[in-house]
Coordinates of C-alpha atoms and ligand atoms in Angstrom, one line a residue:
X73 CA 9.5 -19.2 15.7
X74 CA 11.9 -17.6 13.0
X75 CA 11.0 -19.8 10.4
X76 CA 7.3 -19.6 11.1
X77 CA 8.0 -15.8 10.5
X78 CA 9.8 -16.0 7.2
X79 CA 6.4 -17.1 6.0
X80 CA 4.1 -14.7 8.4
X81 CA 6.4 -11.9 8.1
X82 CA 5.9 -10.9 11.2
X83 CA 1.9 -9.5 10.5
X84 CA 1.2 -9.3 14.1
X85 CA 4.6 -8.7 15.5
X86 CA 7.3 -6.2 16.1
X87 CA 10.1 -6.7 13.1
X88 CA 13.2 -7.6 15.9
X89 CA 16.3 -5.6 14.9
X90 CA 17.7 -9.2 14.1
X91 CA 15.1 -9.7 11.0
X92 CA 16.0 -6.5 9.0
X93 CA 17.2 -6.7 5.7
X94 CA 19.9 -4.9 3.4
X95 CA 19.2 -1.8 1.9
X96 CA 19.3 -3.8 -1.6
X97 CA 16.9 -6.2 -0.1
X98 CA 14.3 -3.7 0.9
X99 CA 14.8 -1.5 -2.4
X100 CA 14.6 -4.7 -4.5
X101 CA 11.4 -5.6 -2.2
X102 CA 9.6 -2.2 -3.1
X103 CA 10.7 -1.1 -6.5
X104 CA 8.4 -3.7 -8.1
X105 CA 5.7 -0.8 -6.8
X106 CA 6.8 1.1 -9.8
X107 CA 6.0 -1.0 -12.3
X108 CA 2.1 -1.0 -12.0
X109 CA 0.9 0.1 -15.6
X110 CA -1.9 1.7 -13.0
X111 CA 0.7 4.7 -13.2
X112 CA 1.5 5.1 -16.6
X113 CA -2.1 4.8 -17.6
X114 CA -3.0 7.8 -14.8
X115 CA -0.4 9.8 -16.6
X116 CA -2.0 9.7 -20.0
X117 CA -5.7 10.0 -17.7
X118 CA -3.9 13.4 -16.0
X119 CA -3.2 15.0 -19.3
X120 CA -6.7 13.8 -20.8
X121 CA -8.1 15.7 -18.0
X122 CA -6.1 18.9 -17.6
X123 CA -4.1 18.9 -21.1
X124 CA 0.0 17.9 -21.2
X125 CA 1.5 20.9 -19.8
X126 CA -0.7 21.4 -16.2
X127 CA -0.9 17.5 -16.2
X128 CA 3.1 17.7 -15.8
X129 CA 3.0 20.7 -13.5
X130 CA 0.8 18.4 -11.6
X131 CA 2.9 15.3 -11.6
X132 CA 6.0 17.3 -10.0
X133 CA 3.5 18.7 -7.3
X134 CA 3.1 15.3 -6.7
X135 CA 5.9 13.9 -7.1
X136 CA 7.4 16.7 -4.1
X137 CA 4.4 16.0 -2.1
X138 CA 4.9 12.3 -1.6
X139 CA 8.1 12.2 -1.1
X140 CA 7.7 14.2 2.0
X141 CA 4.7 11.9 3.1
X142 CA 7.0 8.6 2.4
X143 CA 9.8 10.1 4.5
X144 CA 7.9 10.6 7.3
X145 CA 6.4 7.3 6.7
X146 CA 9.5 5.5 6.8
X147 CA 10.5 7.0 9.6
X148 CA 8.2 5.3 12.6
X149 CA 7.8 2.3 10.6
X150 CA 12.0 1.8 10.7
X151 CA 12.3 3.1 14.3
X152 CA 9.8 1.0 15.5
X153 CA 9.5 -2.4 13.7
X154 CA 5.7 -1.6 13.3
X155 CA 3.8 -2.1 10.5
X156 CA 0.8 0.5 9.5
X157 CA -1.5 -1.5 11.9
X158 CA 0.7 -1.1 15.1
X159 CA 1.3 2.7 14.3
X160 CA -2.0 3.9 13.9
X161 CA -3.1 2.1 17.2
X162 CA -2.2 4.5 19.0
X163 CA -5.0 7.1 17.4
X164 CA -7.6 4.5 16.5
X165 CA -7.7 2.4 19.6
X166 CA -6.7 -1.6 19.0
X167 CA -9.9 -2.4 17.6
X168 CA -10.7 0.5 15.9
X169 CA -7.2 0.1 14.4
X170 CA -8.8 -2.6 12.5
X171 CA -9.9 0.0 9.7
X172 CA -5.8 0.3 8.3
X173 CA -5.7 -3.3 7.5
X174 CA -9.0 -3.2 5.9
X175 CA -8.7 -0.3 3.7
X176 CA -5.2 -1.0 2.8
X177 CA -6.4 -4.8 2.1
X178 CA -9.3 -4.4 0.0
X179 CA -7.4 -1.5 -2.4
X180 CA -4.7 -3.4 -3.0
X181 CA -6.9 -6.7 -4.4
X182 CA -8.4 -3.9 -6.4
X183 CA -5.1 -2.6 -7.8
X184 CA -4.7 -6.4 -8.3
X185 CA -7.9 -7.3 -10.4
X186 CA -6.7 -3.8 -12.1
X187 CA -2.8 -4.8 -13.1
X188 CA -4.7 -9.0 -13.7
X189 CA -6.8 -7.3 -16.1
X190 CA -4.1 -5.6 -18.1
X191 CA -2.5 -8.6 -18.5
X192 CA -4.9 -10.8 -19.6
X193 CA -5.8 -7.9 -22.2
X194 CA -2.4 -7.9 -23.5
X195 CA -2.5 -11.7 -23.9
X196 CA -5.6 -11.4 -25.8
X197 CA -4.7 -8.6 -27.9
X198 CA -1.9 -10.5 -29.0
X199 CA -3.0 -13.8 -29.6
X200 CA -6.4 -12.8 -31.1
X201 CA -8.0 -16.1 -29.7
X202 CA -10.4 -16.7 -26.8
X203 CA -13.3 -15.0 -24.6
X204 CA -11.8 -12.9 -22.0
X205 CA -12.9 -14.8 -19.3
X206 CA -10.4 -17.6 -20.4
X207 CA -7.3 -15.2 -20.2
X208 CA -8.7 -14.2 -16.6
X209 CA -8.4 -17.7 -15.5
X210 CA -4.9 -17.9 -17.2
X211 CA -3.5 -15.2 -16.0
X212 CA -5.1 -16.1 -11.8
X213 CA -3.7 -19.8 -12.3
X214 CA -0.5 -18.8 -13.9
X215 CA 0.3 -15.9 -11.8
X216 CA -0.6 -17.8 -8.4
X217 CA 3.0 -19.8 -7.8
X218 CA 4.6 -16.0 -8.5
X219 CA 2.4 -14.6 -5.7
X220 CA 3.0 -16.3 -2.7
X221 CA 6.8 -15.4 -1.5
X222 CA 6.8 -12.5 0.7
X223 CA 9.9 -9.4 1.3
X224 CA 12.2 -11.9 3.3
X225 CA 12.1 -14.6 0.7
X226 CA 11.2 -13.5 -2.5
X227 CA 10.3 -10.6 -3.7
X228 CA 13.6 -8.5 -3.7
X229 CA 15.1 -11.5 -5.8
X230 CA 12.2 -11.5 -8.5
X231 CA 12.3 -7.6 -8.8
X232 CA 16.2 -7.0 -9.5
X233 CA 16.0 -10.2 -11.7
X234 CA 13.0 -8.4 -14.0
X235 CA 13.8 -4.4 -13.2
X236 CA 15.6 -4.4 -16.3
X237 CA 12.7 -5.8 -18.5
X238 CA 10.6 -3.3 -17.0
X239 CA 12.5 -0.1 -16.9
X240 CA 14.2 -0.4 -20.6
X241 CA 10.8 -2.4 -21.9
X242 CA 8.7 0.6 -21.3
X243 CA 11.3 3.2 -22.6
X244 CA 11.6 1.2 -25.8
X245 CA 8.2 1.3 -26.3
X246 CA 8.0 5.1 -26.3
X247 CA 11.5 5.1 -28.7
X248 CA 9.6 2.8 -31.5
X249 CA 6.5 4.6 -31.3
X250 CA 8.2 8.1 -32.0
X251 CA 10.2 6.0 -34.5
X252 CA 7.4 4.7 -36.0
X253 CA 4.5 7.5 -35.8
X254 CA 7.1 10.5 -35.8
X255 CA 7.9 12.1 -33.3
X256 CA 5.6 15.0 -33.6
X257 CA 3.0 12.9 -32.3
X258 CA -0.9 13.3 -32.5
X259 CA -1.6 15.1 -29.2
X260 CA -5.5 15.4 -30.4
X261 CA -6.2 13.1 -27.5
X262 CA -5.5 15.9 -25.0
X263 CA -6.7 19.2 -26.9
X264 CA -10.4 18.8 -25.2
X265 CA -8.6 19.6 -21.7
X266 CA -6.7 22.3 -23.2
X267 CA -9.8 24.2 -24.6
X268 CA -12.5 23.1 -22.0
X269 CA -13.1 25.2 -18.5
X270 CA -13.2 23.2 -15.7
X271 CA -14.5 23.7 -11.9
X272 CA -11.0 23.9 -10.9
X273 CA -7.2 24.2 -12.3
X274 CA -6.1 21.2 -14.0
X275 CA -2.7 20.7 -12.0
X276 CA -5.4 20.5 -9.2
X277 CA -7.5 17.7 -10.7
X278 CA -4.3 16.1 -11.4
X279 CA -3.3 16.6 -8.2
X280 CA -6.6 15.1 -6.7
X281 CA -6.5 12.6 -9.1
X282 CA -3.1 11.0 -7.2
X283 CA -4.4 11.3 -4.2
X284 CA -6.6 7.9 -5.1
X285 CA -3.0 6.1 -4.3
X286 CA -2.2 7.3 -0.8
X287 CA -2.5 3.7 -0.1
X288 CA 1.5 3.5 -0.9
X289 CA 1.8 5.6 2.9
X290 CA 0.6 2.7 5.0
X291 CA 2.2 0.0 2.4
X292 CA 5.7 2.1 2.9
X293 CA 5.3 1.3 6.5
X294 CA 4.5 -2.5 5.6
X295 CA 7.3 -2.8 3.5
X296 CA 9.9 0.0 5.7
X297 CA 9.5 -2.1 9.3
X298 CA 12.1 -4.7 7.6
X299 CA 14.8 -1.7 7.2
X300 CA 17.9 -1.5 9.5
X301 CA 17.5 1.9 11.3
X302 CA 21.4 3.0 9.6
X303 CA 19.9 2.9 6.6
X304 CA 16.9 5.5 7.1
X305 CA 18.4 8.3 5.3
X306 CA 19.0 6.2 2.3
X307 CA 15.5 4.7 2.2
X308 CA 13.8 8.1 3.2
X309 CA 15.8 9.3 -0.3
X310 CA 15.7 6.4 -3.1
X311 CA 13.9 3.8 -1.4
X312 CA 10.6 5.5 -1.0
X313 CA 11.5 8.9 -1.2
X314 CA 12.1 11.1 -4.7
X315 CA 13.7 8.8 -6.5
X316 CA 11.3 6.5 -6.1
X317 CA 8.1 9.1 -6.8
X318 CA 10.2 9.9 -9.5
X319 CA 10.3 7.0 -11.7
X320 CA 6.6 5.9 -10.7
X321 CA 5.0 8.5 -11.1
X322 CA 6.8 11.1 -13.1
X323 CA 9.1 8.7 -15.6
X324 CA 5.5 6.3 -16.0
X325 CA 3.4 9.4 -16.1
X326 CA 5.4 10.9 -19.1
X327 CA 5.9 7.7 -20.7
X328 CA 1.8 7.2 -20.6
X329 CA 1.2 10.6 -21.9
X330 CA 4.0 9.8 -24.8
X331 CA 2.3 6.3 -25.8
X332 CA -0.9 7.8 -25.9
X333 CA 0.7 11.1 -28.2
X334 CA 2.8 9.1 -30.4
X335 CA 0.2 6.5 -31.0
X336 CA -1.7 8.9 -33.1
X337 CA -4.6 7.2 -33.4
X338 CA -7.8 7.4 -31.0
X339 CA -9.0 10.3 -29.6
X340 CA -9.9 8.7 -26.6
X341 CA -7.7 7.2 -23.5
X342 CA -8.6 4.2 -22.5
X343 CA -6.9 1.8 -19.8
X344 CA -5.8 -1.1 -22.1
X345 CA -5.4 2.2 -24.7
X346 CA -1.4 2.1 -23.6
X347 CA -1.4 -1.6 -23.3
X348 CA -2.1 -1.4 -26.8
X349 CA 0.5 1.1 -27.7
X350 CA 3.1 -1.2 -26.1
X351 CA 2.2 -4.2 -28.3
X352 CA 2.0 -2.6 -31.8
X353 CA 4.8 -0.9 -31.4
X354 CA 6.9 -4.2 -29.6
X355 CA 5.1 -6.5 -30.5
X356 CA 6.0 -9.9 -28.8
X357 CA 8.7 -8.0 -26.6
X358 CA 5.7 -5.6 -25.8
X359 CA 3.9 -8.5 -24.3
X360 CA 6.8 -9.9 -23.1
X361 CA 7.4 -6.6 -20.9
X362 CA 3.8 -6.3 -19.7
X363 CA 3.6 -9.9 -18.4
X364 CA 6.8 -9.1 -16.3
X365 CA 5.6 -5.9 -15.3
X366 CA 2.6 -7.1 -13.9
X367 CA 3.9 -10.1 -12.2
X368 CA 6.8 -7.1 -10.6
X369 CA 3.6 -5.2 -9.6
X370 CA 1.5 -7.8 -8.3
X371 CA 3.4 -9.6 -6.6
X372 CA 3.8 -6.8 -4.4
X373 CA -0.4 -6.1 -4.5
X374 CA -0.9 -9.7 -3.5
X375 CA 1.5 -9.7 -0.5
X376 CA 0.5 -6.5 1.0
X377 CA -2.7 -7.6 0.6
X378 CA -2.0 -10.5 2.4
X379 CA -0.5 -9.7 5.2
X380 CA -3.2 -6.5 5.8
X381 CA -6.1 -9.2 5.7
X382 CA -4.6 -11.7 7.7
X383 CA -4.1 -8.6 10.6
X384 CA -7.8 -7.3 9.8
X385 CA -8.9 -11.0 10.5
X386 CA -6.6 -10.9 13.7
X387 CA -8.9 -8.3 15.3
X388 CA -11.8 -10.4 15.4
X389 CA -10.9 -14.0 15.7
X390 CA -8.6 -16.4 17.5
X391 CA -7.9 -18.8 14.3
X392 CA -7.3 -16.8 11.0
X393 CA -5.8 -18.6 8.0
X394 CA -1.5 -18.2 7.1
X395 CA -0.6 -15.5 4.7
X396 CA 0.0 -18.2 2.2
X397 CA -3.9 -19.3 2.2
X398 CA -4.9 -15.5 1.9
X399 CA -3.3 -15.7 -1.0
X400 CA -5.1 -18.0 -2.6
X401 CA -8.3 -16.5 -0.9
X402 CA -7.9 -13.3 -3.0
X403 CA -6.2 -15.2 -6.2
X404 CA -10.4 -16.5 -6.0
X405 CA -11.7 -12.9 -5.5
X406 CA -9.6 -11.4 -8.0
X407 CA -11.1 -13.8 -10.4
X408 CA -14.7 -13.1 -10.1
X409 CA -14.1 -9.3 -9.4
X410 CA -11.8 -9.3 -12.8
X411 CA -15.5 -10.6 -14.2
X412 CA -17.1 -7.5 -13.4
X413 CA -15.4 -5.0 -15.7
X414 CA -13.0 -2.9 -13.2
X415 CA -12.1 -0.3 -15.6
X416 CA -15.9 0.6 -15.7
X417 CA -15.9 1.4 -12.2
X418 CA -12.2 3.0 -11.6
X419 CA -12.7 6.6 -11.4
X420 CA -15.8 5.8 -8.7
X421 CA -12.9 3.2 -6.9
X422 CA -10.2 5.6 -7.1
X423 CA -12.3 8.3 -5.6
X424 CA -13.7 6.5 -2.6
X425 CA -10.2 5.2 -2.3
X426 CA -8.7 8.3 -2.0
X427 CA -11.3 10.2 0.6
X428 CA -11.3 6.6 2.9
X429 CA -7.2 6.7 2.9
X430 CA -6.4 10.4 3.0
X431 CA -8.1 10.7 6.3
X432 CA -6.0 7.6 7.9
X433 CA -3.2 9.2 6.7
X434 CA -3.7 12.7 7.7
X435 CA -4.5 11.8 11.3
X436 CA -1.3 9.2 11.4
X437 CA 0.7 12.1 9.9
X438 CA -0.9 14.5 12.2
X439 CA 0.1 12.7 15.4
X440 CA 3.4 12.4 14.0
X441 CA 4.0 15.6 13.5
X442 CA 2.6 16.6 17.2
X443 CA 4.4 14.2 18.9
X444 CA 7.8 13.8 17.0
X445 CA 9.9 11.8 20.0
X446 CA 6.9 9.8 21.4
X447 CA 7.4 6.3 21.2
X448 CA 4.2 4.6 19.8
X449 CA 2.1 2.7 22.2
X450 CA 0.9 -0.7 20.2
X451 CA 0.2 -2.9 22.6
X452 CA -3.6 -3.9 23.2
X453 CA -4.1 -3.6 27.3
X454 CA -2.5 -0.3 27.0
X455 CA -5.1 0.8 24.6
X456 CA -9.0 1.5 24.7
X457 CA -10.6 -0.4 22.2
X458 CA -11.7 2.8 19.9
X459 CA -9.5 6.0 20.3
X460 CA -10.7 9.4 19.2
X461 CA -8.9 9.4 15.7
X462 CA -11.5 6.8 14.7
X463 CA -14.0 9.2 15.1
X464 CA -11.8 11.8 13.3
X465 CA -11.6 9.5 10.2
X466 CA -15.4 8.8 10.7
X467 CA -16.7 11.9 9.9
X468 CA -14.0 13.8 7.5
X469 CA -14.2 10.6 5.1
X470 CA -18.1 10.8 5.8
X471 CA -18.0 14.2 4.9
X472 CA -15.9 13.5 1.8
X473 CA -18.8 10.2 0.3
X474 CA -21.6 12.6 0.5
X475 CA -19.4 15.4 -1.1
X476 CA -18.4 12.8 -4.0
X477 CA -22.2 12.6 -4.6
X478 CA -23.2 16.2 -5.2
X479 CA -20.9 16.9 -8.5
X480 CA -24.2 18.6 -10.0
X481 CA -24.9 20.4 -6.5
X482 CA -21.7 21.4 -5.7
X483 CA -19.0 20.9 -8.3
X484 CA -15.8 22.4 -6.8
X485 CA -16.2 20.6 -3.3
X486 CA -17.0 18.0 -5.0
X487 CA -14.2 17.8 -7.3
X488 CA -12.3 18.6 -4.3
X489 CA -13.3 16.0 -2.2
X490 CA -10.3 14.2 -0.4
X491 CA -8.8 17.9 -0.7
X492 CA -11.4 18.6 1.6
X493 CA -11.7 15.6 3.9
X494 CA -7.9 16.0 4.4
X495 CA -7.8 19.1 5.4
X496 CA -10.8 18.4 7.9
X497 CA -9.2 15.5 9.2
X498 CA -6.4 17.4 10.2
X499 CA -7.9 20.5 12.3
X500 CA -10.4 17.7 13.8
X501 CA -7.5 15.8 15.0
X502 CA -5.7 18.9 15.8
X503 CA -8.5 19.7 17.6
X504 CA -9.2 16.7 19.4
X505 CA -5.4 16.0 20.4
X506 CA -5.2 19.8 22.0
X507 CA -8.4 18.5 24.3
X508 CA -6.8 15.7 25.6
X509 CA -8.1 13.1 23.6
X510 CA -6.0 10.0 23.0
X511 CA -6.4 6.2 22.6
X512 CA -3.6 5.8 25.3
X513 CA -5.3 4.3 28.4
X514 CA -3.7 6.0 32.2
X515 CA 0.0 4.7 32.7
X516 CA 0.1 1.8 34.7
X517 CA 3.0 -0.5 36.2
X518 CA 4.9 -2.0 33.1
X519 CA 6.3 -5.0 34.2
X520 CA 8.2 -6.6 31.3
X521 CA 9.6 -3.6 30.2
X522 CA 10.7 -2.4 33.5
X523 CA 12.5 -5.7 34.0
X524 CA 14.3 -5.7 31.1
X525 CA 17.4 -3.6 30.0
X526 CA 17.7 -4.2 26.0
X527 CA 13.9 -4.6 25.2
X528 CA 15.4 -5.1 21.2
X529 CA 17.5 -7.8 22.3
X530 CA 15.9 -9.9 24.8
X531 CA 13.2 -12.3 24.1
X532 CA 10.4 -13.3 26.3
X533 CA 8.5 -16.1 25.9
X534 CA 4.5 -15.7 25.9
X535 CA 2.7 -17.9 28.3
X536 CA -0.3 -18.3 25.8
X537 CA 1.3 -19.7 22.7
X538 CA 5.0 -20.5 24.5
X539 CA 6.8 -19.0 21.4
X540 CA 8.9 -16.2 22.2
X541 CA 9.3 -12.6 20.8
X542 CA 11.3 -9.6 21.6
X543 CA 10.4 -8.0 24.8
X544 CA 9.7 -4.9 23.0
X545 CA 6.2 -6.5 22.3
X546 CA 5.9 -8.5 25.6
X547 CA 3.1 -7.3 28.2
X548 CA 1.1 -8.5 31.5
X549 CA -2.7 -8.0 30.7
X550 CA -4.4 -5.8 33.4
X551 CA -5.4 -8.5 35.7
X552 CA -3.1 -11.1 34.6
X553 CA 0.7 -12.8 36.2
X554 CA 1.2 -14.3 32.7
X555 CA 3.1 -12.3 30.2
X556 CA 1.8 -11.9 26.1
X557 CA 3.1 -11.8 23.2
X558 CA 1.4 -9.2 20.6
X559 CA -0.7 -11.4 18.4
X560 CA -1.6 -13.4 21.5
X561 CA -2.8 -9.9 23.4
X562 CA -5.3 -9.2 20.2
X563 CA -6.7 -12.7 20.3
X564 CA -7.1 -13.0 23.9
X565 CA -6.3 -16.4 23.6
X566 CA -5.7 -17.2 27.2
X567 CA -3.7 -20.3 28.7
X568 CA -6.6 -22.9 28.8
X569 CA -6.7 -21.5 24.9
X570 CA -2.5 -22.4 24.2
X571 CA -3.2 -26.0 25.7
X572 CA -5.5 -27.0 22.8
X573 CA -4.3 -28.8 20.3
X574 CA -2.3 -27.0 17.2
Ligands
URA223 O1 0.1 -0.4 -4.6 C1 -0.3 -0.1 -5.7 C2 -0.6 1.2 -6.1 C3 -1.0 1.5 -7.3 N1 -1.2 0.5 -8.2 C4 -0.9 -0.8 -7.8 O2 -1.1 -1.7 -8.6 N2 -0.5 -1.0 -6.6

């Protein structure tokens, strides 16, 4: 069962307190997050859009803002064992839950064709040879092998190996370009914001702008469950906390906005724009330091992909595929969506992203903050099958599509959209929670855990598949002597089931 879950990773499981990894392990894990060239080309976006000085005002607002979200997301997620799935159960109801997965799932393989797309750019722009579809289907095939370890194998050991590259790459590449260009820049890039009026203050937009990657609330949890609970502090600090915000978004921010400056020439930003900066100024080290980034970055967008889809499957079917075969799976999808031109759709991506995951997390942040010491109730009998939170997110992020639409109509609710959904996803739940609502079905005799004394330490076996997990997860379904595992629960997969063949 162990080794089945060094590959699985425990998707559908409690993390027992005997799987969690080393603080260096779980830093090493997440800090290939920061290397997604996603962040410094949004720095260089912010200050197109609000000029340099509000866009950094903007980035520090953020930078404070979600380091406050991580720490409370690591927080559950480490107490627990649970990944963003299991915790929001308890407000969306174990099939209504199904939305976390799904979200999470399909922005990461966006982020993916996103980061794919820079690299095969980069290749192109330095070789000068072949149709861009070509360096798609390099980059796919190449990058595959890199894609399929997961946190307990792999991923800690490829980022401290290629942190280096990274980190002193990227900060070379704004050195030569100041060397090179001078280093008072050409800031002309930046001057519309500066002199233009827009519907709302430009640290705002930049502001709003970032909420398009709340998505790295629910993959903190995915990536925090592994933690040991003595290290919380430490993670809730560097791991995802301010240090972390820090160098994504503030040190990659400035370092997009200084690429664009120093480069001097074009008086437009576009996405592969700092890709470009990187390789005239570093030439074959440039590329060199993009192709590691991106493998750093999406190797990370690939496996939290994975997992999410392989638990959004779970809801709905007894027989998904292993993690490993989603892998492939989305390696296929990322190829034909990286046909399509993302960088013509990303403001329209990152805006529906940001209204669809604002909402799940304001209602998971909500309940947390409302119920600080309750322990989260994950497992599926306990549950009805849509809890009220669903509802919540229903119609604050349906409020938050049809204000996206009406920027003519209505331009400061518009531009305010997630803003706005946010904030109405928060008094709704508010609201709801005060009236009783809850996805928690009445209390009724707990067998397993009543039997058991260390719930973290003892494992049951599940009568369904016979393997066995912590007791933690264990439960008797309503009308049932046999007891469940967690995956097993979801599936239904009954005893007549666990005698077919495997
Ligand atoms: O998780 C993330 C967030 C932003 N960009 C990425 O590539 N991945």
């Amino acid at each position: 069962m162990v080794e089945e879950q060094i590959t699985e990773e425990y998707t559908n499981h409690v993390v027992p307190k005997s799987a969690r990894k080393s603080r260096s392990q779980v830093l090493g894990s997440w800090s290939g997050i920061t290397s997604a060239m996603a962040f410094v080309y949004y720095g260089a976006l912010a200050a197109v859009l609000a000029g340099v000085q509000q866009a950094i005002i903007g980035l520090v607002l953020v930078v404070i803002c979600y380091s406050l979200l991580g720490s409370y997301s690591v927080r559950d997620a480490v107490r627990w064992g649970l990944n963003s799935t299991l915790l929001s159960r308890r407000l969306f109801g174990h099939k209504g839950a199904a939305i976390a997965p799904l979200l999470v799932g399909l922005s990461l393989v966006y982020y993916a064709v996103f980061e794919g797309t820079i690299v095969a750019v980069a290749l192109q722009s330095y070789f000068n040879v072949w149709d861009i579809r070509v360096w798609y289907a390099i980059v796919v095939v190449g990058m595959l092998p890199l894609m399929l370890g997961g946190m307990q194998t792999w991923l800690s050991k490829l980022n401290w190996v290629s942190l280096p590259i990274y980190f002193f790459g990227v900060t070379a590449a704004v050195l030569f370009a100041g060397m090179q260009v001078g280093w008072v820049g050409d800031w002309s890039a930046f001057s519309a914001a500066a002199s233009s009026t827009p519907a709302i203050p430009g640290w705002l937009t930049v502001f709003v702008l970032y909420m398009g990657i709340f998505v790295l609330f629910p993959e903190t949890q995915d990536a925090a469950r592994f933690a040991k609970e003595r290290d919380l502090k430490f993670h809730q600090n560097v791991t995802f906390g301010w240090a972390f915000y820090g160098v994504a978004y503030l040190f990659n921010g400035l370092v997009g906005i200084a690429i664009v400056g120093f480069a001097g020439s074009s008086d437009e930003v576009s996405e592969s724009g700092v890709v470009q900066g990187i390789i005239d100024t570093l030439g074959l080290v440039g590329l060199i330091v993009i192709v590691v980034s991106q493998i750093r970055i999406n190797s990370a967008n690939f496996y939290f992909a994975s997992v999410n889809l392989e638990r959004f499957v779970g809801h709905f079917t007894k027989r998904g595929i292993s993690r490993k075969a989603w892998v492939v799976l989305i390696s296929l999808v990322v190829f034909v969506l990286m046909l399509t031109n993302v960088f013509s759709y990303i403001s329209v991506a990152l805006a529906w992203q940001a209204v669809l995951i604002v909402t799940l997390v304001g209602i998971m942040a909500t309940h947390s903050a409302l119920n600080p010491r309750q322990a989260p109730e994950f497992r599926t009998h306990r549950l009805k099958a849509v809890g009220p939170g669903f509802m919540v997110w229903i119609v604050s992020s349906g409020v938050g599509i049809v204000l996206l639409q009406l920027p003519a109509q209505a331009p400061v609710l518009s531009a305010l959209a997630p803003m706005i959904s946010l904030g109405l996803a928060v008094l709704l739940y508010i609201a709801v929670h005060l009236a009783g609502g809850s996805a928690v079905k009445e209390r009724r005799a707990d067998p397993v855990r009543d039997s058991v004394e260390d719930l973290w330490n003892v494992r049951v076996e599940c009568d369904s598949c016979e393997r066995s997990y912590v007791a933690q997860e264990m439960d008797v379904p309503e009308q049932g002597q046999s007891v469940q595992c967690l995956a097993c629960q979801e599936s239904k997969r009954d005893l007549e089931d666990a005698a077919l063949p495997r």
